[in-house]
């Protein structure tokens, strides 16, 4: 899978909020979701079949697929999409083969194989 370019050259400072870093996102079918520190942690993209592919972005910028959601039940995409406060999960709306929309947590740590998703901590040796 291709890596995600999170280099400083892709960041810009919007004129309305000086000093606040922003991440340029030029693909209307994709979104990069940031944690509280402004680091990219999740990448979502609308696939050709109408599903939304959710990937984790590791500290090196490499993306790894986590889950596919949507299709006919989400014709305008999967909403809501919110990174959890700890930056280790993504809350998304999903019907899960039912009629009621539910919040589902997609866990970043699952992708890391039990290692810490906090970039300030070294991976655990469990």
PDB file of C-alpha atoms in Angstrom:
ATOM      1  CA  UNK A   1       0.000   0.000   0.000  1.00  0.00           C
ATOM      2  CA  UNK A   2       1.266   3.486  -0.713  1.00  0.00           C
ATOM      3  CA  UNK A   3       2.465   5.742   2.046  1.00  0.00           C
ATOM      4  CA  UNK A   4       0.896   9.025   3.071  1.00  0.00           C
ATOM      5  CA  UNK A   5       3.029  12.131   2.735  1.00  0.00           C
ATOM      6  CA  UNK A   6       2.900  13.921   6.088  1.00  0.00           C
ATOM      7  CA  UNK A   7       6.040  15.932   5.485  1.00  0.00           C
ATOM      8  CA  UNK A   8       6.181  19.577   6.608  1.00  0.00           C
ATOM      9  CA  UNK A   9       6.136  20.689   2.963  1.00  0.00           C
ATOM     10  CA  UNK A  10       2.498  19.534   2.789  1.00  0.00           C
ATOM     11  CA  UNK A  11       1.519  21.754   5.717  1.00  0.00           C
ATOM     12  CA  UNK A  12       0.513  25.347   5.360  1.00  0.00           C
ATOM     13  CA  UNK A  13      -0.601  28.172   7.651  1.00  0.00           C
ATOM     14  CA  UNK A  14      -4.082  29.474   6.852  1.00  0.00           C
ATOM     15  CA  UNK A  15      -4.284  33.279   6.782  1.00  0.00           C
ATOM     16  CA  UNK A  16      -7.284  33.420   9.151  1.00  0.00           C
ATOM     17  CA  UNK A  17      -5.531  31.589  12.002  1.00  0.00           C
ATOM     18  CA  UNK A  18      -1.825  32.446  12.117  1.00  0.00           C
ATOM     19  CA  UNK A  19       0.396  29.779  13.637  1.00  0.00           C
ATOM     20  CA  UNK A  20      -2.154  26.984  13.269  1.00  0.00           C
ATOM     21  CA  UNK A  21      -0.853  24.205  11.011  1.00  0.00           C
ATOM     22  CA  UNK A  22      -3.203  22.805   8.410  1.00  0.00           C
ATOM     23  CA  UNK A  23      -2.924  19.772   6.186  1.00  0.00           C
ATOM     24  CA  UNK A  24      -3.578  20.195   2.494  1.00  0.00           C
ATOM     25  CA  UNK A  25      -6.163  17.703   1.268  1.00  0.00           C
ATOM     26  CA  UNK A  26      -6.665  17.915  -2.466  1.00  0.00           C
ATOM     27  CA  UNK A  27      -8.663  14.697  -3.076  1.00  0.00           C
ATOM     28  CA  UNK A  28     -12.427  15.284  -2.651  1.00  0.00           C
ATOM     29  CA  UNK A  29     -13.036  11.541  -2.171  1.00  0.00           C
ATOM     30  CA  UNK A  30     -10.504  11.196   0.663  1.00  0.00           C
ATOM     31  CA  UNK A  31      -9.942  12.668   4.112  1.00  0.00           C
ATOM     32  CA  UNK A  32      -7.080  12.640   6.560  1.00  0.00           C
ATOM     33  CA  UNK A  33      -8.199  12.697  10.179  1.00  0.00           C
ATOM     34  CA  UNK A  34      -5.875  14.252  12.740  1.00  0.00           C
ATOM     35  CA  UNK A  35      -5.373  13.599  16.434  1.00  0.00           C
ATOM     36  CA  UNK A  36      -5.367  16.383  19.044  1.00  0.00           C
ATOM     37  CA  UNK A  37      -1.739  17.217  18.301  1.00  0.00           C
ATOM     38  CA  UNK A  38      -2.513  17.694  14.608  1.00  0.00           C
ATOM     39  CA  UNK A  39      -0.785  14.473  13.544  1.00  0.00           C
ATOM     40  CA  UNK A  40      -2.453  12.387  10.814  1.00  0.00           C
ATOM     41  CA  UNK A  41      -3.743   9.099  12.284  1.00  0.00           C
ATOM     42  CA  UNK A  42      -6.520   7.906   9.950  1.00  0.00           C
ATOM     43  CA  UNK A  43      -7.152   8.106   6.221  1.00  0.00           C
ATOM     44  CA  UNK A  44     -10.565   7.508   4.650  1.00  0.00           C
ATOM     45  CA  UNK A  45     -11.263   7.212   0.947  1.00  0.00           C
ATOM     46  CA  UNK A  46     -14.397   6.556  -1.076  1.00  0.00           C
ATOM     47  CA  UNK A  47     -13.809   3.435  -3.201  1.00  0.00           C
ATOM     48  CA  UNK A  48     -15.245   2.952  -6.691  1.00  0.00           C
ATOM     49  CA  UNK A  49     -17.861   0.502  -5.349  1.00  0.00           C
ATOM     50  CA  UNK A  50     -19.232   3.126  -2.928  1.00  0.00           C
ATOM     51  CA  UNK A  51     -17.649   1.789   0.249  1.00  0.00           C
ATOM     52  CA  UNK A  52     -15.425   3.866   2.482  1.00  0.00           C
ATOM     53  CA  UNK A  53     -12.002   2.395   3.178  1.00  0.00           C
ATOM     54  CA  UNK A  54     -10.565   3.338   6.573  1.00  0.00           C
ATOM     55  CA  UNK A  55      -6.804   3.083   7.030  1.00  0.00           C
ATOM     56  CA  UNK A  56      -4.449   3.817   9.902  1.00  0.00           C
ATOM     57  CA  UNK A  57      -1.491   6.121   9.316  1.00  0.00           C
ATOM     58  CA  UNK A  58       1.561   5.073  11.301  1.00  0.00           C
ATOM     59  CA  UNK A  59       4.251   7.534  12.474  1.00  0.00           C
ATOM     60  CA  UNK A  60       6.297   6.904   9.310  1.00  0.00           C
ATOM     61  CA  UNK A  61       3.358   7.924   7.084  1.00  0.00           C
ATOM     62  CA  UNK A  62       2.604   4.379   5.912  1.00  0.00           C
ATOM     63  CA  UNK A  63      -1.122   3.553   5.601  1.00  0.00           C
ATOM     64  CA  UNK A  64      -2.627   0.174   6.471  1.00  0.00           C
ATOM     65  CA  UNK A  65      -6.253  -0.790   5.772  1.00  0.00           C
ATOM     66  CA  UNK A  66      -8.395  -1.334   8.859  1.00  0.00           C
ATOM     67  CA  UNK A  67     -11.997  -1.598   7.698  1.00  0.00           C
ATOM     68  CA  UNK A  68     -14.446  -1.035   4.843  1.00  0.00           C
ATOM     69  CA  UNK A  69     -17.842   0.480   5.619  1.00  0.00           C
ATOM     70  CA  UNK A  70     -20.799   1.756   3.709  1.00  0.00           C
ATOM     71  CA  UNK A  71     -22.042   1.105   0.264  1.00  0.00           C
ATOM     72  CA  UNK A  72     -25.742   1.500  -0.463  1.00  0.00           C
ATOM     73  CA  UNK A  73     -26.559   2.361   3.169  1.00  0.00           C
ATOM     74  CA  UNK A  74     -24.128   5.319   3.075  1.00  0.00           C
ATOM     75  CA  UNK A  75     -24.607   6.962  -0.347  1.00  0.00           C
ATOM     76  CA  UNK A  76     -22.964  10.217   0.805  1.00  0.00           C
ATOM     77  CA  UNK A  77     -20.166   8.639   2.852  1.00  0.00           C
ATOM     78  CA  UNK A  78     -19.816   7.438   6.426  1.00  0.00           C
ATOM     79  CA  UNK A  79     -20.793   9.998   9.065  1.00  0.00           C
ATOM     80  CA  UNK A  80     -19.898  10.822  11.731  1.00  0.00           C
ATOM     81  CA  UNK A  81     -16.127  10.274  11.634  1.00  0.00           C
ATOM     82  CA  UNK A  82     -14.397  11.458  14.790  1.00  0.00           C
ATOM     83  CA  UNK A  83     -10.949  10.608  16.164  1.00  0.00           C
ATOM     84  CA  UNK A  84     -11.201   9.688  19.842  1.00  0.00           C
ATOM     85  CA  UNK A  85      -9.685  12.023  22.428  1.00  0.00           C
ATOM     86  CA  UNK A  86      -6.753   9.661  23.021  1.00  0.00           C
ATOM     87  CA  UNK A  87      -6.021   9.459  19.263  1.00  0.00           C
ATOM     88  CA  UNK A  88      -6.123   5.650  19.357  1.00  0.00           C
ATOM     89  CA  UNK A  89      -9.527   5.101  17.786  1.00  0.00           C
ATOM     90  CA  UNK A  90     -11.960   6.414  15.221  1.00  0.00           C
ATOM     91  CA  UNK A  91     -15.691   6.663  15.917  1.00  0.00           C
ATOM     92  CA  UNK A  92     -17.806   6.138  12.812  1.00  0.00           C
ATOM     93  CA  UNK A  93     -21.499   5.746  12.137  1.00  0.00           C
ATOM     94  CA  UNK A  94     -22.473   2.250  11.000  1.00  0.00           C
ATOM     95  CA  UNK A  95     -25.724   0.356  10.537  1.00  0.00           C
ATOM     96  CA  UNK A  96     -24.048  -3.064  11.057  1.00  0.00           C
ATOM     97  CA  UNK A  97     -26.757  -4.994   9.164  1.00  0.00           C
ATOM     98  CA  UNK A  98     -29.555  -3.213  11.036  1.00  0.00           C
ATOM     99  CA  UNK A  99     -31.868  -0.229  10.673  1.00  0.00           C
ATOM    100  CA  UNK A 100     -30.388   1.943  13.419  1.00  0.00           C
ATOM    101  CA  UNK A 101     -27.225   3.977  13.058  1.00  0.00           C
ATOM    102  CA  UNK A 102     -24.678   3.163  15.782  1.00  0.00           C
ATOM    103  CA  UNK A 103     -21.305   4.524  16.765  1.00  0.00           C
ATOM    104  CA  UNK A 104     -18.585   1.976  16.108  1.00  0.00           C
ATOM    105  CA  UNK A 105     -14.995   2.331  17.251  1.00  0.00           C
ATOM    106  CA  UNK A 106     -12.273   1.408  14.765  1.00  0.00           C
ATOM    107  CA  UNK A 107      -9.199   0.784  16.902  1.00  0.00           C
ATOM    108  CA  UNK A 108      -5.772   2.027  15.794  1.00  0.00           C
ATOM    109  CA  UNK A 109      -4.050  -0.295  18.294  1.00  0.00           C
ATOM    110  CA  UNK A 110      -5.510  -3.303  16.477  1.00  0.00           C
ATOM    111  CA  UNK A 111      -3.476  -2.286  13.446  1.00  0.00           C
ATOM    112  CA  UNK A 112      -0.352  -1.871  15.571  1.00  0.00           C
ATOM    113  CA  UNK A 113      -0.607  -5.439  16.883  1.00  0.00           C
ATOM    114  CA  UNK A 114      -0.989  -4.430  20.517  1.00  0.00           C
ATOM    115  CA  UNK A 115       1.720  -1.760  20.446  1.00  0.00           C
ATOM    116  CA  UNK A 116       1.021   1.723  21.751  1.00  0.00           C
ATOM    117  CA  UNK A 117      -0.662   4.118  19.322  1.00  0.00           C
ATOM    118  CA  UNK A 118       0.680   7.093  21.265  1.00  0.00           C
ATOM    119  CA  UNK A 119       3.598   8.388  19.259  1.00  0.00           C
ATOM    120  CA  UNK A 120       5.277   9.767  22.392  1.00  0.00           C
ATOM    121  CA  UNK A 121       5.513   6.296  23.982  1.00  0.00           C
ATOM    122  CA  UNK A 122       7.719   3.466  22.752  1.00  0.00           C
ATOM    123  CA  UNK A 123       5.881   0.307  21.646  1.00  0.00           C
ATOM    124  CA  UNK A 124       5.102  -2.094  24.470  1.00  0.00           C
ATOM    125  CA  UNK A 125       6.921  -5.425  24.604  1.00  0.00           C
ATOM    126  CA  UNK A 126       3.792  -7.475  25.386  1.00  0.00           C
TER     127      UNK A 126
END
